[in-house]
mmCIF file of C-alpha atoms in Angstrom:
data_model
loop_
_atom_site.group_PDB
_atom_site.id
_atom_site.type_symbol
_atom_site.label_atom_id
_atom_site.label_comp_id
_atom_site.label_asym_id
_atom_site.label_seq_id
_atom_site.Cartn_x
_atom_site.Cartn_y
_atom_site.Cartn_z
ATOM 1 C CA THR O 25 -130.004 83.760 -68.426
ATOM 2 C CA CYS O 26 -127.112 82.098 -66.595
ATOM 3 C CA VAL O 27 -126.558 82.644 -62.865
ATOM 4 C CA GLN O 28 -123.581 81.412 -60.813
ATOM 5 C CA ALA O 29 -124.895 80.423 -57.381
ATOM 6 C CA GLU O 30 -122.690 80.256 -54.310
ATOM 7 C CA ASP O 31 -123.493 76.595 -53.657
ATOM 8 C CA GLU O 32 -125.843 73.739 -54.576
ATOM 9 C CA ILE O 33 -128.463 74.652 -51.994
ATOM 10 C CA ALA O 34 -128.682 78.180 -53.364
ATOM 11 C CA ALA O 35 -128.828 76.850 -56.937
ATOM 12 C CA ILE O 36 -131.795 74.554 -56.299
ATOM 13 C CA GLY O 37 -133.524 77.333 -54.365
ATOM 14 C CA MET O 38 -133.117 79.630 -57.359
ATOM 15 C CA LEU O 39 -134.699 76.953 -59.539
ATOM 16 C CA ALA O 40 -137.737 76.789 -57.272
ATOM 17 C CA GLY O 41 -138.177 80.561 -57.395
ATOM 18 C CA ALA O 42 -137.628 80.765 -61.150
ATOM 19 C CA SER O 43 -140.143 77.990 -61.790
ATOM 20 C CA PHE O 44 -142.720 79.626 -59.527
ATOM 21 C CA ALA O 45 -142.256 82.836 -61.514
ATOM 22 C CA GLY O 46 -142.978 81.021 -64.775
ATOM 23 C CA GLY O 47 -139.470 80.224 -66.049
ATOM 24 C CA LYS O 48 -137.973 76.974 -67.284
ATOM 25 C CA PRO O 49 -134.983 76.533 -64.964
ATOM 26 C CA MET O 50 -132.159 73.986 -65.072
ATOM 27 C CA THR O 51 -129.046 73.432 -62.991
ATOM 28 C CA SER O 52 -126.189 70.930 -63.116
ATOM 29 C CA THR O 53 -124.221 69.248 -60.364
ATOM 30 C CA ALA O 54 -122.465 66.028 -59.405
ATOM 31 C CA GLY O 55 -123.280 63.347 -56.831
ATOM 32 C CA PRO O 56 -122.433 65.255 -53.627
ATOM 33 C CA GLY O 57 -124.213 68.343 -54.950
ATOM 34 C CA LEU O 58 -127.326 66.283 -55.681
ATOM 35 C CA SER O 59 -127.258 65.183 -52.035
ATOM 36 C CA LEU O 60 -127.409 68.812 -50.925
ATOM 37 C CA MET O 61 -130.318 69.467 -53.290
ATOM 38 C CA THR O 62 -132.447 66.603 -51.966
ATOM 39 C CA GLU O 63 -134.652 68.615 -49.612
ATOM 40 C CA ALA O 64 -135.442 71.356 -52.137
ATOM 41 C CA ILE O 65 -136.138 68.810 -54.885
ATOM 42 C CA GLY O 66 -138.667 67.261 -52.518
ATOM 43 C CA LEU O 67 -140.188 70.726 -52.012
ATOM 44 C CA ALA O 68 -140.418 71.198 -55.776
ATOM 45 C CA THR O 69 -142.114 67.819 -56.070
ATOM 46 C CA THR O 70 -144.814 68.561 -53.507
ATOM 47 C CA ALA O 71 -145.261 72.138 -54.777
ATOM 48 C CA GLU O 72 -145.438 70.816 -58.368
ATOM 49 C CA LEU O 73 -142.707 73.092 -59.708
ATOM 50 C CA PRO O 74 -141.242 72.110 -63.104
ATOM 51 C CA MET O 75 -137.434 72.052 -63.221
ATOM 52 C CA VAL O 76 -134.518 70.018 -64.587
ATOM 53 C CA VAL O 77 -131.466 68.910 -62.592
ATOM 54 C CA VAL O 78 -128.505 67.407 -64.490
ATOM 55 C CA ASP O 79 -126.199 65.138 -62.481
ATOM 56 C CA CYS O 80 -122.813 64.606 -64.152
ATOM 57 C CA GLN O 81 -121.763 61.529 -62.218
ATOM 58 C CA ARG O 82 -118.190 60.802 -61.172
ATOM 59 C CA THR O 83 -116.467 58.496 -58.729
ATOM 60 C CA GLY O 84 -117.538 58.665 -55.072
ATOM 61 C CA PRO O 85 -118.274 58.357 -52.280
ATOM 62 C CA SER O 86 -118.419 61.951 -51.032
ATOM 63 C CA THR O 87 -116.085 64.262 -52.966
ATOM 64 C CA GLY O 88 -114.428 61.184 -54.424
ATOM 65 C CA ILE O 89 -112.387 61.549 -57.588
ATOM 66 C CA PRO O 90 -113.678 64.460 -59.700
ATOM 67 C CA THR O 91 -111.710 63.373 -62.787
ATOM 68 C CA LYS O 92 -112.903 59.756 -62.929
ATOM 69 C CA PRO O 93 -116.348 58.880 -64.363
ATOM 70 C CA GLU O 94 -118.775 56.524 -62.683
ATOM 71 C CA GLN O 95 -122.480 55.725 -63.055
ATOM 72 C CA SER O 96 -123.319 55.396 -59.375
ATOM 73 C CA ASP O 97 -126.092 57.888 -58.553
ATOM 74 C CA LEU O 98 -129.156 56.013 -59.830
ATOM 75 C CA TYR O 99 -130.485 55.066 -56.385
ATOM 76 C CA GLN O 100 -129.838 58.572 -55.101
ATOM 77 C CA ALA O 101 -131.700 60.097 -58.042
ATOM 78 C CA LEU O 102 -134.650 57.736 -57.639
ATOM 79 C CA PHE O 103 -135.053 57.398 -53.892
ATOM 80 C CA SER O 104 -133.265 60.233 -52.052
ATOM 81 C CA ALA O 105 -136.455 61.854 -50.827
ATOM 82 C CA HIS O 106 -138.313 62.374 -47.573
ATOM 83 C CA GLY O 107 -141.645 60.614 -47.792
ATOM 84 C CA ASP O 108 -143.470 59.595 -50.937
ATOM 85 C CA ALA O 109 -141.933 61.722 -53.678
ATOM 86 C CA PRO O 110 -141.733 59.909 -57.033
ATOM 87 C CA ARG O 111 -139.094 61.115 -59.488
ATOM 88 C CA VAL O 112 -138.642 61.234 -63.231
ATOM 89 C CA VAL O 113 -135.065 60.132 -64.001
ATOM 90 C CA MET O 114 -133.548 60.028 -67.502
ATOM 91 C CA ALA O 115 -130.097 58.983 -68.696
ATOM 92 C CA PRO O 116 -128.488 59.722 -72.090
ATOM 93 C CA ILE O 117 -125.955 57.322 -73.576
ATOM 94 C CA ASP O 118 -123.975 59.823 -75.681
ATOM 95 C CA VAL O 119 -123.680 63.489 -76.633
ATOM 96 C CA PRO O 120 -126.369 63.586 -79.381
ATOM 97 C CA GLU O 121 -128.865 61.873 -77.095
ATOM 98 C CA SER O 122 -128.003 64.365 -74.345
ATOM 99 C CA PHE O 123 -129.464 67.128 -76.511
ATOM 100 C CA ARG O 124 -132.634 65.167 -77.242
ATOM 101 C CA ILE O 125 -133.131 64.093 -73.643
ATOM 102 C CA ALA O 126 -132.602 67.638 -72.377
ATOM 103 C CA ILE O 127 -135.563 68.821 -74.462
ATOM 104 C CA GLU O 128 -137.640 65.812 -73.443
ATOM 105 C CA ALA O 129 -136.793 66.429 -69.784
ATOM 106 C CA PHE O 130 -138.112 69.993 -69.993
ATOM 107 C CA ASN O 131 -141.235 68.808 -71.823
ATOM 108 C CA ILE O 132 -141.965 66.197 -69.152
ATOM 109 C CA ALA O 133 -141.310 68.690 -66.357
ATOM 110 C CA GLU O 134 -143.673 71.236 -67.932
ATOM 111 C CA THR O 135 -146.377 68.688 -68.782
ATOM 112 C CA TYR O 136 -146.541 67.051 -65.358
ATOM 113 C CA GLN O 137 -145.250 69.992 -63.273
ATOM 114 C CA THR O 138 -142.514 68.022 -61.568
ATOM 115 C CA PRO O 139 -138.720 67.978 -61.227
ATOM 116 C CA VAL O 140 -136.821 65.817 -63.716
ATOM 117 C CA ILE O 141 -133.315 64.497 -63.019
ATOM 118 C CA VAL O 142 -130.987 63.757 -65.953
ATOM 119 C CA LEU O 143 -128.121 61.379 -65.173
ATOM 120 C CA SER O 144 -125.122 62.142 -67.347
ATOM 121 C CA ASP O 145 -121.528 61.331 -66.408
ATOM 122 C CA GLN O 146 -118.088 62.898 -66.512
ATOM 123 C CA LEU O 147 -117.172 61.299 -69.852
ATOM 124 C CA ILE O 148 -120.213 62.660 -71.686
ATOM 125 C CA ALA O 149 -120.021 66.046 -69.962
ATOM 126 C CA GLU O 150 -116.429 66.741 -71.095
ATOM 127 C CA ARG O 151 -116.566 65.151 -74.543
ATOM 128 C CA LYS O 152 -116.580 67.033 -77.852
ATOM 129 C CA VAL O 153 -118.080 65.260 -80.867
ATOM 130 C CA SER O 154 -119.450 66.153 -84.280
ATOM 131 C CA ILE O 155 -123.176 65.545 -84.687
ATOM 132 C CA GLU O 156 -125.694 65.952 -87.476
ATOM 133 C CA ARG O 157 -127.132 69.417 -87.952
ATOM 134 C CA ILE O 158 -130.195 69.978 -85.769
ATOM 135 C CA ASP O 159 -133.321 71.479 -87.334
ATOM 136 C CA PRO O 160 -134.965 73.672 -84.647
ATOM 137 C CA LYS O 161 -138.261 73.580 -86.563
ATOM 138 C CA LYS O 162 -138.571 69.861 -85.818
ATOM 139 C CA LEU O 163 -138.197 70.287 -82.075
ATOM 140 C CA GLN O 164 -141.338 69.982 -79.983
ATOM 141 C CA VAL O 165 -141.449 72.373 -77.044
ATOM 142 C CA VAL O 166 -144.163 71.939 -74.408
ATOM 143 C CA GLU O 167 -145.421 74.737 -72.166
ATOM 144 C CA ARG O 168 -147.027 74.197 -68.769
ATOM 145 C CA ARG O 169 -150.777 74.457 -68.449
ATOM 146 C CA ARG O 170 -151.956 77.981 -67.642
ATOM 147 C CA PRO O 171 -155.324 78.883 -66.130
ATOM 148 C CA THR O 172 -157.913 80.493 -68.345
ATOM 149 C CA PRO O 173 -159.397 83.833 -67.244
ATOM 150 C CA GLY O 174 -162.415 81.925 -65.923
ATOM 151 C CA GLU O 175 -160.194 79.609 -63.865
ATOM 152 C CA LEU O 176 -158.562 82.565 -62.123
ATOM 153 C CA GLU O 177 -161.731 83.444 -60.203
ATOM 154 C CA PRO O 178 -161.457 81.734 -57.846
ATOM 155 C CA TYR O 179 -157.998 80.355 -58.564
ATOM 156 C CA GLU O 180 -157.180 76.917 -57.152
ATOM 157 C CA ARG O 181 -153.519 75.984 -57.623
ATOM 158 C CA PHE O 182 -154.048 72.309 -56.869
ATOM 159 C CA ARG O 183 -157.489 71.927 -58.373
ATOM 160 C CA MET O 184 -158.524 68.365 -59.158
ATOM 161 C CA THR O 185 -158.611 67.755 -62.916
ATOM 162 C CA PRO O 186 -159.374 64.638 -64.997
ATOM 163 C CA ASP O 187 -155.688 64.106 -65.859
ATOM 164 C CA GLY O 188 -154.343 65.131 -62.445
ATOM 165 C CA VAL O 189 -152.514 68.242 -63.703
ATOM 166 C CA SER O 190 -153.842 71.566 -62.419
ATOM 167 C CA PRO O 191 -153.358 74.919 -64.188
ATOM 168 C CA MET O 192 -150.340 76.834 -62.860
ATOM 169 C CA ALA O 193 -150.556 80.608 -62.665
ATOM 170 C CA ILE O 194 -147.678 83.039 -62.296
ATOM 171 C CA PRO O 195 -147.536 85.903 -59.761
ATOM 172 C CA THR O 196 -148.647 88.598 -62.259
ATOM 173 C CA MET O 197 -151.908 86.916 -63.224
ATOM 174 C CA VAL O 198 -155.209 88.387 -62.002
ATOM 175 C CA SER O 199 -158.799 87.684 -62.884
ATOM 176 C CA ARG O 200 -160.774 89.213 -65.726
ATOM 177 C CA THR O 201 -163.361 90.768 -63.395
ATOM 178 C CA PRO O 202 -162.240 94.111 -61.916
ATOM 179 C CA PRO O 203 -162.465 94.449 -58.145
ATOM 180 C CA ALA O 204 -165.315 96.585 -56.809
ATOM 181 C CA SER O 205 -162.848 99.231 -55.653
ATOM 182 C CA ILE O 206 -161.591 99.879 -59.217
ATOM 183 C CA SER O 207 -163.653 102.320 -61.227
ATOM 184 C CA ALA O 208 -164.516 101.830 -64.883
ATOM 185 C CA PRO O 209 -163.568 102.049 -67.668
ATOM 186 C CA ALA O 210 -161.315 99.006 -67.514
ATOM 187 C CA ALA O 211 -159.488 97.120 -70.240
ATOM 188 C CA ILE O 212 -157.732 93.766 -70.241
ATOM 189 C CA THR O 213 -154.369 93.231 -71.904
ATOM 190 C CA VAL O 214 -152.132 90.201 -72.287
ATOM 191 C CA LEU O 215 -148.711 90.448 -70.669
ATOM 192 C CA ASP O 216 -145.727 88.966 -72.534
ATOM 193 C CA GLY O 217 -148.024 86.723 -74.558
ATOM 194 C CA ARG O 218 -148.604 84.476 -71.548
ATOM 195 C CA SER O 219 -152.329 84.882 -70.984
ATOM 196 C CA ALA O 220 -151.420 86.981 -67.958
ATOM 197 C CA TRP O 221 -154.283 89.357 -67.432
ATOM 198 C CA ARG O 222 -153.917 92.904 -66.149
ATOM 199 C CA LEU O 223 -156.559 95.449 -65.390
ATOM 200 C CA GLU O 224 -155.944 98.936 -66.741
ATOM 201 C CA THR O 225 -158.061 101.760 -65.391
ATOM 202 C CA GLU O 226 -158.299 105.357 -66.461
ATOM 203 C CA ALA O 227 -159.293 108.103 -64.051
ATOM 204 C CA SER O 228 -162.342 110.054 -65.148
ATOM 205 C CA ALA O 229 -161.601 113.557 -66.394
ATOM 206 C CA HIS O 230 -164.515 114.788 -64.296
ATOM 207 C CA ALA O 231 -163.578 112.946 -61.114
ATOM 208 C CA LYS O 232 -164.004 114.995 -57.978
ATOM 209 C CA VAL O 233 -160.944 115.167 -55.756
ATOM 210 C CA ASP O 234 -161.193 116.043 -52.086
ATOM 211 C CA PRO O 235 -158.366 118.566 -51.440
ATOM 212 C CA MET O 236 -158.236 117.432 -47.803
ATOM 213 C CA SER O 237 -157.616 113.763 -48.740
#
């Protein structure tokens, strides 16, 4: 799905919402746009929301020269944060490596539940080259850690774990145990193959209904 946001602040906000909902979001920008995204990237860091932001660098400062490449946003990518917010920053050297690093960026974001910034530049972004055929079967795709049914009751988003990465649920996930207010029989199904658990109840054919209720 591709969405055209009205500005960089809206774009990074959409990434936060999409990641919270269980998606794998990415957006692209340039140096000034990355400046506008700084606050929301910090939010994604502290909320542990996986996402990828691609910065196609060009000459600054400010709006600068959009048609001239420059590799000048490293410090901004690394340190433009409020408080202690470490970043993962990656930089491809050519078009083929851009493809590989894009996949690796998503895998790192999903594994450690953190934003990843990819520093490209105007030359790479607008270049067309011939590359060797890519075999999709050889690509490793990592999914974020999901809570098991037992970990959903009670669910702790930032639970301490041995490796420091806590299971991340999505809004549709509920526990295996039906609430006391739901009558049996109940069945559990998996939604969209994501280990998202839903309780299905069937009203009894002999249930008594109060006509005044």
